[in-house]
C-alpha positions as protocol buffer text, in pm:
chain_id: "A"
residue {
  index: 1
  type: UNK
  ca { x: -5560 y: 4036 z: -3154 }
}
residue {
  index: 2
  type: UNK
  ca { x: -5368 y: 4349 z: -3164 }
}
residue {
  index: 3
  type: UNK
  ca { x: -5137 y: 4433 z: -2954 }
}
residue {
  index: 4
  type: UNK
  ca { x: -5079 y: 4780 z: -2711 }
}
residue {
  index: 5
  type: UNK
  ca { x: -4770 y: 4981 z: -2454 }
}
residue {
  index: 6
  type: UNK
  ca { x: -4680 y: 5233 z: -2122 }
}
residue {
  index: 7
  type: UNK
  ca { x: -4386 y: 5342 z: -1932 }
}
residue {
  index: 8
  type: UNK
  ca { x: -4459 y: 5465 z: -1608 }
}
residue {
  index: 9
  type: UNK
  ca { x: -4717 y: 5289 z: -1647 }
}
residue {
  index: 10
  type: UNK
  ca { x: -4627 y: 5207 z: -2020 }
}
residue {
  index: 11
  type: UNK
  ca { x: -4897 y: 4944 z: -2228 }
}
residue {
  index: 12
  type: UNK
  ca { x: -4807 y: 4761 z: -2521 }
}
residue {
  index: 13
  type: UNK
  ca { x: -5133 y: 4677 z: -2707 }
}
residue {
  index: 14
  type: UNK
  ca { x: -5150 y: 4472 z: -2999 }
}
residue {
  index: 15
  type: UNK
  ca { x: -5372 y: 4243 z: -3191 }
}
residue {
  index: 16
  type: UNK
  ca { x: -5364 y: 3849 z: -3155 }
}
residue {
  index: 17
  type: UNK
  ca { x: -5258 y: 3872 z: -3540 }
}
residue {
  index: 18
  type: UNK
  ca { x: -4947 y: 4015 z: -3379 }
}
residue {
  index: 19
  type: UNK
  ca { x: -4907 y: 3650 z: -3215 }
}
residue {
  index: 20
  type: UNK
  ca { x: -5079 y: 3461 z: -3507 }
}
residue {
  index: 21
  type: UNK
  ca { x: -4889 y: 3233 z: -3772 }
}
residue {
  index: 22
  type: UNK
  ca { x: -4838 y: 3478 z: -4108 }
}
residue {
  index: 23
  type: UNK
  ca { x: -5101 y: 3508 z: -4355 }
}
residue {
  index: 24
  type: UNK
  ca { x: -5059 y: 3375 z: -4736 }
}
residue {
  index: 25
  type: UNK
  ca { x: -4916 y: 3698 z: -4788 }
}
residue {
  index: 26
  type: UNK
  ca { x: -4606 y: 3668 z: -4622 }
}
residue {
  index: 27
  type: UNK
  ca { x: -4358 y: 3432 z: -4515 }
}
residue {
  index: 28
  type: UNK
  ca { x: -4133 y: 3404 z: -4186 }
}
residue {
  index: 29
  type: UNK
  ca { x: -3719 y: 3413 z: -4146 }
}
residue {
  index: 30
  type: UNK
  ca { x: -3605 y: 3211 z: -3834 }
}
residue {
  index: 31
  type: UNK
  ca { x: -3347 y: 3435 z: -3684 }
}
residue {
  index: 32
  type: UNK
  ca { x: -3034 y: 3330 z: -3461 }
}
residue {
  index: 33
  type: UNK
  ca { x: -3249 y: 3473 z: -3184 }
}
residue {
  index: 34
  type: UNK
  ca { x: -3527 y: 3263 z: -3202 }
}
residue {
  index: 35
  type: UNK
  ca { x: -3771 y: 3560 z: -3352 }
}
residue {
  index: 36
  type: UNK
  ca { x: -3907 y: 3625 z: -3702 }
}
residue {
  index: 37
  type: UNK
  ca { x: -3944 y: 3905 z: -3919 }
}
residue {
  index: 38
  type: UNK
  ca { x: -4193 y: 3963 z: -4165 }
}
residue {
  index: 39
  type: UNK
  ca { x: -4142 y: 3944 z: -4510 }
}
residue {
  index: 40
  type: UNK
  ca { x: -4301 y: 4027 z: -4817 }
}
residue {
  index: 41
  type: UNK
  ca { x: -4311 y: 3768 z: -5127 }
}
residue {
  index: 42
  type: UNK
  ca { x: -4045 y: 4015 z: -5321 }
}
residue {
  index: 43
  type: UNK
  ca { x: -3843 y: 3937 z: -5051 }
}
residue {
  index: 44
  type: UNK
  ca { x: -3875 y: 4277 z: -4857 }
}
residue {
  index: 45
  type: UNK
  ca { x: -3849 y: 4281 z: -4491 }
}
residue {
  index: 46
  type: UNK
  ca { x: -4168 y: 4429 z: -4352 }
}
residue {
  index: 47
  type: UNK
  ca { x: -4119 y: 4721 z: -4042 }
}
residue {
  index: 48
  type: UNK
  ca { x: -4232 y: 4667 z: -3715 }
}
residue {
  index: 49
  type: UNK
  ca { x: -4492 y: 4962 z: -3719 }
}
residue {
  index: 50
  type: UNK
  ca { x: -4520 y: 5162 z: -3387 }
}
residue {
  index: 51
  type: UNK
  ca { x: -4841 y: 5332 z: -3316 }
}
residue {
  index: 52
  type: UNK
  ca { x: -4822 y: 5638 z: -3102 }
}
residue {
  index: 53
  type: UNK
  ca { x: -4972 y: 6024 z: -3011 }
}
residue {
  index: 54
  type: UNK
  ca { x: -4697 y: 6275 z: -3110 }
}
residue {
  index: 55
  type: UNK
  ca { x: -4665 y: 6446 z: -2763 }
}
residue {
  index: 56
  type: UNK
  ca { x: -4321 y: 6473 z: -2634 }
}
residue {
  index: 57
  type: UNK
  ca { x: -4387 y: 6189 z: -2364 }
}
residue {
  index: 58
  type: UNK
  ca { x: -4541 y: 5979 z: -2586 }
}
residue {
  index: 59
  type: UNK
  ca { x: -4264 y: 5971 z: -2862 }
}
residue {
  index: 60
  type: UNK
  ca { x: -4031 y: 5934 z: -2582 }
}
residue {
  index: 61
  type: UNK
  ca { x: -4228 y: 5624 z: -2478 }
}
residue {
  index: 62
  type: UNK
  ca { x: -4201 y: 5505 z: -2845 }
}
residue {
  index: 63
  type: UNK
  ca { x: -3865 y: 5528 z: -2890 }
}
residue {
  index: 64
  type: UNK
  ca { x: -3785 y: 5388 z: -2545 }
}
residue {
  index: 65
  type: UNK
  ca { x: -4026 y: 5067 z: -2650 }
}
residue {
  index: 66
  type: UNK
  ca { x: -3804 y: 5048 z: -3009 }
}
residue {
  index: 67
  type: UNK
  ca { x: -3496 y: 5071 z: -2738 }
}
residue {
  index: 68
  type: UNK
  ca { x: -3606 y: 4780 z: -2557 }
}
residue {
  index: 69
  type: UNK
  ca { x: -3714 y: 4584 z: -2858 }
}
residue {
  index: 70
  type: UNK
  ca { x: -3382 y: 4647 z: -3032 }
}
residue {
  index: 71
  type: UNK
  ca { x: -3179 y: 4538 z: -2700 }
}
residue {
  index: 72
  type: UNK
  ca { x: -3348 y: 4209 z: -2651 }
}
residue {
  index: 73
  type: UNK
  ca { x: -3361 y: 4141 z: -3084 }
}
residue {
  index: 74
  type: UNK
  ca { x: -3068 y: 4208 z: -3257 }
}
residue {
  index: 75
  type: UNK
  ca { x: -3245 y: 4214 z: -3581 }
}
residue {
  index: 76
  type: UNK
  ca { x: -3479 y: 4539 z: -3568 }
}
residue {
  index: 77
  type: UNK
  ca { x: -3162 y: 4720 z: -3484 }
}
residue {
  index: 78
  type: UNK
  ca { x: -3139 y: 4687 z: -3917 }
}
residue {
  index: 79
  type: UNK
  ca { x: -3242 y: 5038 z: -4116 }
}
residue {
  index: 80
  type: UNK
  ca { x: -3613 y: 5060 z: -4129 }
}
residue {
  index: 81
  type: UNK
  ca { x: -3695 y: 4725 z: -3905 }
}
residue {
  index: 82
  type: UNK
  ca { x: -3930 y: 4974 z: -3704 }
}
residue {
  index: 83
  type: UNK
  ca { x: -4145 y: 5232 z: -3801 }
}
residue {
  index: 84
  type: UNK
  ca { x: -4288 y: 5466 z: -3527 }
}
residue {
  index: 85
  type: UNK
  ca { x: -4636 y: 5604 z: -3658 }
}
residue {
  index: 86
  type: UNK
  ca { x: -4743 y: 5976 z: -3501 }
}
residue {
  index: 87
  type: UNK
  ca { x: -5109 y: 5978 z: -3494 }
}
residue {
  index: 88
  type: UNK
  ca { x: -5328 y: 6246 z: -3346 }
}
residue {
  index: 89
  type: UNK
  ca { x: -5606 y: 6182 z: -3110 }
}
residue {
  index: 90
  type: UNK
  ca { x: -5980 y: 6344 z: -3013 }
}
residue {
  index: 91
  type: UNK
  ca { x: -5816 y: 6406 z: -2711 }
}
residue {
  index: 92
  type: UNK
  ca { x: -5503 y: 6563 z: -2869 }
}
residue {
  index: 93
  type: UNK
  ca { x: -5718 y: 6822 z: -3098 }
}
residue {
  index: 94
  type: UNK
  ca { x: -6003 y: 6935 z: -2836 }
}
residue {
  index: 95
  type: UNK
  ca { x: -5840 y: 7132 z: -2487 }
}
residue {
  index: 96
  type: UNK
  ca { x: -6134 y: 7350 z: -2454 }
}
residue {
  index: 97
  type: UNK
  ca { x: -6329 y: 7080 z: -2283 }
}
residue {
  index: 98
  type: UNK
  ca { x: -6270 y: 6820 z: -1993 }
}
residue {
  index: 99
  type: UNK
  ca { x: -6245 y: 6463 z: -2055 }
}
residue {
  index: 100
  type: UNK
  ca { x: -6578 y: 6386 z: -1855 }
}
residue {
  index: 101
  type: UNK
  ca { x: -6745 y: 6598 z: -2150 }
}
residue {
  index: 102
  type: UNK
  ca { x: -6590 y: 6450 z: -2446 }
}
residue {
  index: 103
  type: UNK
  ca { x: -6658 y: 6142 z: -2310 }
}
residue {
  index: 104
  type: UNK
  ca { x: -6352 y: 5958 z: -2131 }
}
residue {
  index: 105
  type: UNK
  ca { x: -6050 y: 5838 z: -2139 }
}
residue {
  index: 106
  type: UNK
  ca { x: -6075 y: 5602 z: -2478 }
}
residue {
  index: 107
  type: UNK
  ca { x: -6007 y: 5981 z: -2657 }
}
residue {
  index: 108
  type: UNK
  ca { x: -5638 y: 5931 z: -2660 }
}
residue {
  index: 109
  type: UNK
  ca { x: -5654 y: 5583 z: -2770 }
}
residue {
  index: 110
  type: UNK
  ca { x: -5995 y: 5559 z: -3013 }
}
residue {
  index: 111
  type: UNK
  ca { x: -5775 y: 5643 z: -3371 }
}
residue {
  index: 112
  type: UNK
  ca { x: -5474 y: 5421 z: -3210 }
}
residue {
  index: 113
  type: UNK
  ca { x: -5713 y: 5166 z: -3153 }
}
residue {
  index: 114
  type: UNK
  ca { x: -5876 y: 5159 z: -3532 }
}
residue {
  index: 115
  type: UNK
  ca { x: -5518 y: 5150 z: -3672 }
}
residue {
  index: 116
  type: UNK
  ca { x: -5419 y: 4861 z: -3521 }
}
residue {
  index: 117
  type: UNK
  ca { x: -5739 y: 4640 z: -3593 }
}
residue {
  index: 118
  type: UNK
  ca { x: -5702 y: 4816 z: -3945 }
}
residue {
  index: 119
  type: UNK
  ca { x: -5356 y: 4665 z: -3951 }
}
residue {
  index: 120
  type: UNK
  ca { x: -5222 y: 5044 z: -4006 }
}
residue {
  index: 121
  type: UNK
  ca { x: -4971 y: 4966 z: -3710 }
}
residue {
  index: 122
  type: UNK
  ca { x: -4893 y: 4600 z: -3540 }
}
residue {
  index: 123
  type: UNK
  ca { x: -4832 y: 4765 z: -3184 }
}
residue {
  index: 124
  type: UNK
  ca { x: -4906 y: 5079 z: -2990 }
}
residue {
  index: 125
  type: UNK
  ca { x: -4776 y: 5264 z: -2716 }
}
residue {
  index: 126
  type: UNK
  ca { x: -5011 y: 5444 z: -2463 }
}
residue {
  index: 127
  type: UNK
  ca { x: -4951 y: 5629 z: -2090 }
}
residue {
  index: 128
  type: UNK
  ca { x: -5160 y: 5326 z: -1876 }
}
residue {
  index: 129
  type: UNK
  ca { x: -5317 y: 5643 z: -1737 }
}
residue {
  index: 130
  type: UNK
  ca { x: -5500 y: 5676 z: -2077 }
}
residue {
  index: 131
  type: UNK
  ca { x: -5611 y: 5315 z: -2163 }
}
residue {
  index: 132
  type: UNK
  ca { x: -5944 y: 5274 z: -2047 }
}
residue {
  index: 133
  type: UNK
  ca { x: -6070 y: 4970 z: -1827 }
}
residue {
  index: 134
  type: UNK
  ca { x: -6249 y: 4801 z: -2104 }
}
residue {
  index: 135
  type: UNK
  ca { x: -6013 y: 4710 z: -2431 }
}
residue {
  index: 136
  type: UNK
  ca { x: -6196 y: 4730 z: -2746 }
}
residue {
  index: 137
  type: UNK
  ca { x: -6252 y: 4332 z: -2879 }
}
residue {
  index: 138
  type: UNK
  ca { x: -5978 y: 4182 z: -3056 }
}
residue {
  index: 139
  type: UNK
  ca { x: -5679 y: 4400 z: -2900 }
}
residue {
  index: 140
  type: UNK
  ca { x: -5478 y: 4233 z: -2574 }
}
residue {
  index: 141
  type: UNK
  ca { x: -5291 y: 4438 z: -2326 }
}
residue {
  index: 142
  type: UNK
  ca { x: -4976 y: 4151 z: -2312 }
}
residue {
  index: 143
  type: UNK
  ca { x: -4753 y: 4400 z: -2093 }
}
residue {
  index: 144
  type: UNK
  ca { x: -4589 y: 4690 z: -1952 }
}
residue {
  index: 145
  type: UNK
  ca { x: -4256 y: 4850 z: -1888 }
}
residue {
  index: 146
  type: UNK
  ca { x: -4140 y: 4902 z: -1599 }
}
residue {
  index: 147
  type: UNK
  ca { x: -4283 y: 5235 z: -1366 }
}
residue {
  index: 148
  type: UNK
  ca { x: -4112 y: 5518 z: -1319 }
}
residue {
  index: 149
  type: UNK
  ca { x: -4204 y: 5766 z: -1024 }
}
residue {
  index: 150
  type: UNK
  ca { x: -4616 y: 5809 z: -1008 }
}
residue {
  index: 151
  type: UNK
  ca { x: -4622 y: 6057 z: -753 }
}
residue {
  index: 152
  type: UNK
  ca { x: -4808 y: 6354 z: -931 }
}
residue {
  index: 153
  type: UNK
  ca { x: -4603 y: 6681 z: -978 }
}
residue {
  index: 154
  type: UNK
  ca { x: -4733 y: 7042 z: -777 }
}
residue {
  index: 155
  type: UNK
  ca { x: -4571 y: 7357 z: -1012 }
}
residue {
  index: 156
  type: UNK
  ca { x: -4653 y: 7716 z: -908 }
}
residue {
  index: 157
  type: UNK
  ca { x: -4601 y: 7995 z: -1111 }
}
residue {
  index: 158
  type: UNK
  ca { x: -4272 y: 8143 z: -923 }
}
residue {
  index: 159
  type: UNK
  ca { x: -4192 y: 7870 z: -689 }
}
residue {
  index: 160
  type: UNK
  ca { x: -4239 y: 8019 z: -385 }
}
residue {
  index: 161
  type: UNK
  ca { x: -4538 y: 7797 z: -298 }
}
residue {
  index: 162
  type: UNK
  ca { x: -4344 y: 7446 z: -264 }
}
residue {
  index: 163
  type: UNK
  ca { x: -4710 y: 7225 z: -194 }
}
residue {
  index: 164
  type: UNK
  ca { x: -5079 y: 7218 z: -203 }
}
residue {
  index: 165
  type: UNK
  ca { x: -5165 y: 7306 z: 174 }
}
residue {
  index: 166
  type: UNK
  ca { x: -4919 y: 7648 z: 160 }
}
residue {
  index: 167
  type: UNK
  ca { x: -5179 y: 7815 z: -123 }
}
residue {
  index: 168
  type: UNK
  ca { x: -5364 y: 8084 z: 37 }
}
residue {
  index: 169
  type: UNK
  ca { x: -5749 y: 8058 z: 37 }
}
residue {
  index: 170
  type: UNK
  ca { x: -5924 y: 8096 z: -274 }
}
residue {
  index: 171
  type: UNK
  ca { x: -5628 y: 8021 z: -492 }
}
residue {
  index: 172
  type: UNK
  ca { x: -5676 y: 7837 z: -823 }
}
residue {
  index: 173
  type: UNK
  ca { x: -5502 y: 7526 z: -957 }
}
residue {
  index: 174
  type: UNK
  ca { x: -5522 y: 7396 z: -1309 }
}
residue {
  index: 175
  type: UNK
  ca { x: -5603 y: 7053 z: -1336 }
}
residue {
  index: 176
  type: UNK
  ca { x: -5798 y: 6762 z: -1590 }
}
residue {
  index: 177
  type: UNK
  ca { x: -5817 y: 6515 z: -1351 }
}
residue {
  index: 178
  type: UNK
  ca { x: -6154 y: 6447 z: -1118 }
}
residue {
  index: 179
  type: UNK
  ca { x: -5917 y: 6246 z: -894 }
}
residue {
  index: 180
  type: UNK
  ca { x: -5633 y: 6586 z: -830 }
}
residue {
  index: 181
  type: UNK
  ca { x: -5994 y: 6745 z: -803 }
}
residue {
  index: 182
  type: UNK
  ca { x: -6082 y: 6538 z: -526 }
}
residue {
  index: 183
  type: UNK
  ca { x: -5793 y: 6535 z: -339 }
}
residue {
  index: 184
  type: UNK
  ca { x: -5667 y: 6917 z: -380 }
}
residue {
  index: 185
  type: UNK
  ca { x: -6069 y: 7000 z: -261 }
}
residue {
  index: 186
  type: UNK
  ca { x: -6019 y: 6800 z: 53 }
}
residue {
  index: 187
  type: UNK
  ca { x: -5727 y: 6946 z: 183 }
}
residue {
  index: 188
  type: UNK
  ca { x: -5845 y: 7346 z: 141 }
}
residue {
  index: 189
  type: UNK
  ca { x: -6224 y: 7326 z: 6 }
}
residue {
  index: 190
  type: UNK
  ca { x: -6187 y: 7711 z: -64 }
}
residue {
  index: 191
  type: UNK
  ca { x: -5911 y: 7627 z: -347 }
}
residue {
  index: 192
  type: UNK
  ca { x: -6125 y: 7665 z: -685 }
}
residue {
  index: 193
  type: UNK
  ca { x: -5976 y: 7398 z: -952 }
}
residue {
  index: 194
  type: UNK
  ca { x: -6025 y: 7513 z: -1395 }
}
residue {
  index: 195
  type: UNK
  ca { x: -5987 y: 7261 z: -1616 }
}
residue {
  index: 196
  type: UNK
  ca { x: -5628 y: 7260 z: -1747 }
}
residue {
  index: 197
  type: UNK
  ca { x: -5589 y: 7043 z: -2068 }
}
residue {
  index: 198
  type: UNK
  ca { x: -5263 y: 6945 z: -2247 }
}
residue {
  index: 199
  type: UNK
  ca { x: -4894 y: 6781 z: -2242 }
}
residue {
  index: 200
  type: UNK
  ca { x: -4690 y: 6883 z: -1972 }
}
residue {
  index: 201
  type: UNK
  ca { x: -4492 y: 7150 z: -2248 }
}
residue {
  index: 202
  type: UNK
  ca { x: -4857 y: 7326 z: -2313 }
}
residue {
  index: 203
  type: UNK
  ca { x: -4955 y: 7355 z: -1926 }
}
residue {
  index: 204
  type: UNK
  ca { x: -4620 y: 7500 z: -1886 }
}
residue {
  index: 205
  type: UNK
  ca { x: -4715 y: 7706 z: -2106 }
}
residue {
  index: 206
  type: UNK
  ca { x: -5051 y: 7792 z: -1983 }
}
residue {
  index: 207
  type: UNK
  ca { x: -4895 y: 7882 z: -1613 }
}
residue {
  index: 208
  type: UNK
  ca { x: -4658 y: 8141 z: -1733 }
}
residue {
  index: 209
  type: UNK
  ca { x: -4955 y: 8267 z: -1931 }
}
């Protein structure tokens, strides 16, 4: 099984070869910390490879999951003991469309997901937000960091407007989520709500645009 990560809601997914004994290919160190490391038959320690989008947030997820590891196993604080691998997603290359069109959630973890059953990476890192409900067979979600604040974030344009129910009629809010949709729609049902695709750096963008 492979095996996947999230902070604020950080999962760590990862194959169950992740957990299985080595192959023939490679042998194991014991370690004065009771891990083991990889290692090729030359003798070359293999990286712990990192999966991960290349968003700002995500990388910062990455490198806060290397942190951790480092912290709690003295050895992959070595030169090249981890390897974080940027990959870009569907969901990463098409903003012009909503999620419900493209067809979910999996489209920021599909290519993730075929890298680490094609043993490209040995972990991966993913927002919780983004992993959908159903793994695909032979990855395992073994655990998460812990959450930071959840609440969702309300930005307007100058900052005079400091929440939802001050916007005058008819006002419209960007927003990619049918649940923010939901919610924003019940409080004023004359607010109109555009798709608004991104990272939070690109919306920002979008809003002083």
């Amino acid at each position: 099984m492979k095996f996947v990560s999230a902070v604020a809601a950080l999962a760590l997914a990862g194959s169950a070869a992740a957990f299985a004994p080595a192959n023939v290919a490679f042998s194991r160190t014991q370690t004065n910390s009771g891990t083991v490391l990889h290692m090729a038959e030359d003798g070359a320690v293999q990286p712990l490879r990192i999966g991960t989008r290349g968003s700002p947030l995500a990388l910062a997820q990455a490198y806060e999951t290397r942190k951790r590891l480092q912290e709690n196993f003295p050895e992959l604080c070595e030169d090249g003991a981890i390897e974080i691998c940027v990959m870009k997603t569907q969901g990463d290359m098409i903003l012009d469309k909503s999620l419900m069109e493209l067809g979910g959630k999996g489209l920021f973890t599909k290519e993730l997901d075929t890298a680490l059953l094609g043993d490209e990476v040995d972990i991966c890192v993913h927002s919780m937000k983004d992993v959908p409900t159903w793994l695909p067979e032979g990855t395992v979600l073994p655990c998460n960091l812990p959450r930071e604040d959840t609440n969702d974030a309300f930005i307007h344009k100058d900052g005079s407007v400091k929440k939802i129910e001050d916007l005058p009629d008819n006002s419209v809010i960007g927003t990619a989520s049918l649940r923010r949709q939901a919610q924003i729609m019940a409080k004023n049902p004359t607010l109109k709500c555009v798709n608004f695709r991104g990272n939070v750096q690109t919306r920002l963008r979008k809003l002083d645009d």
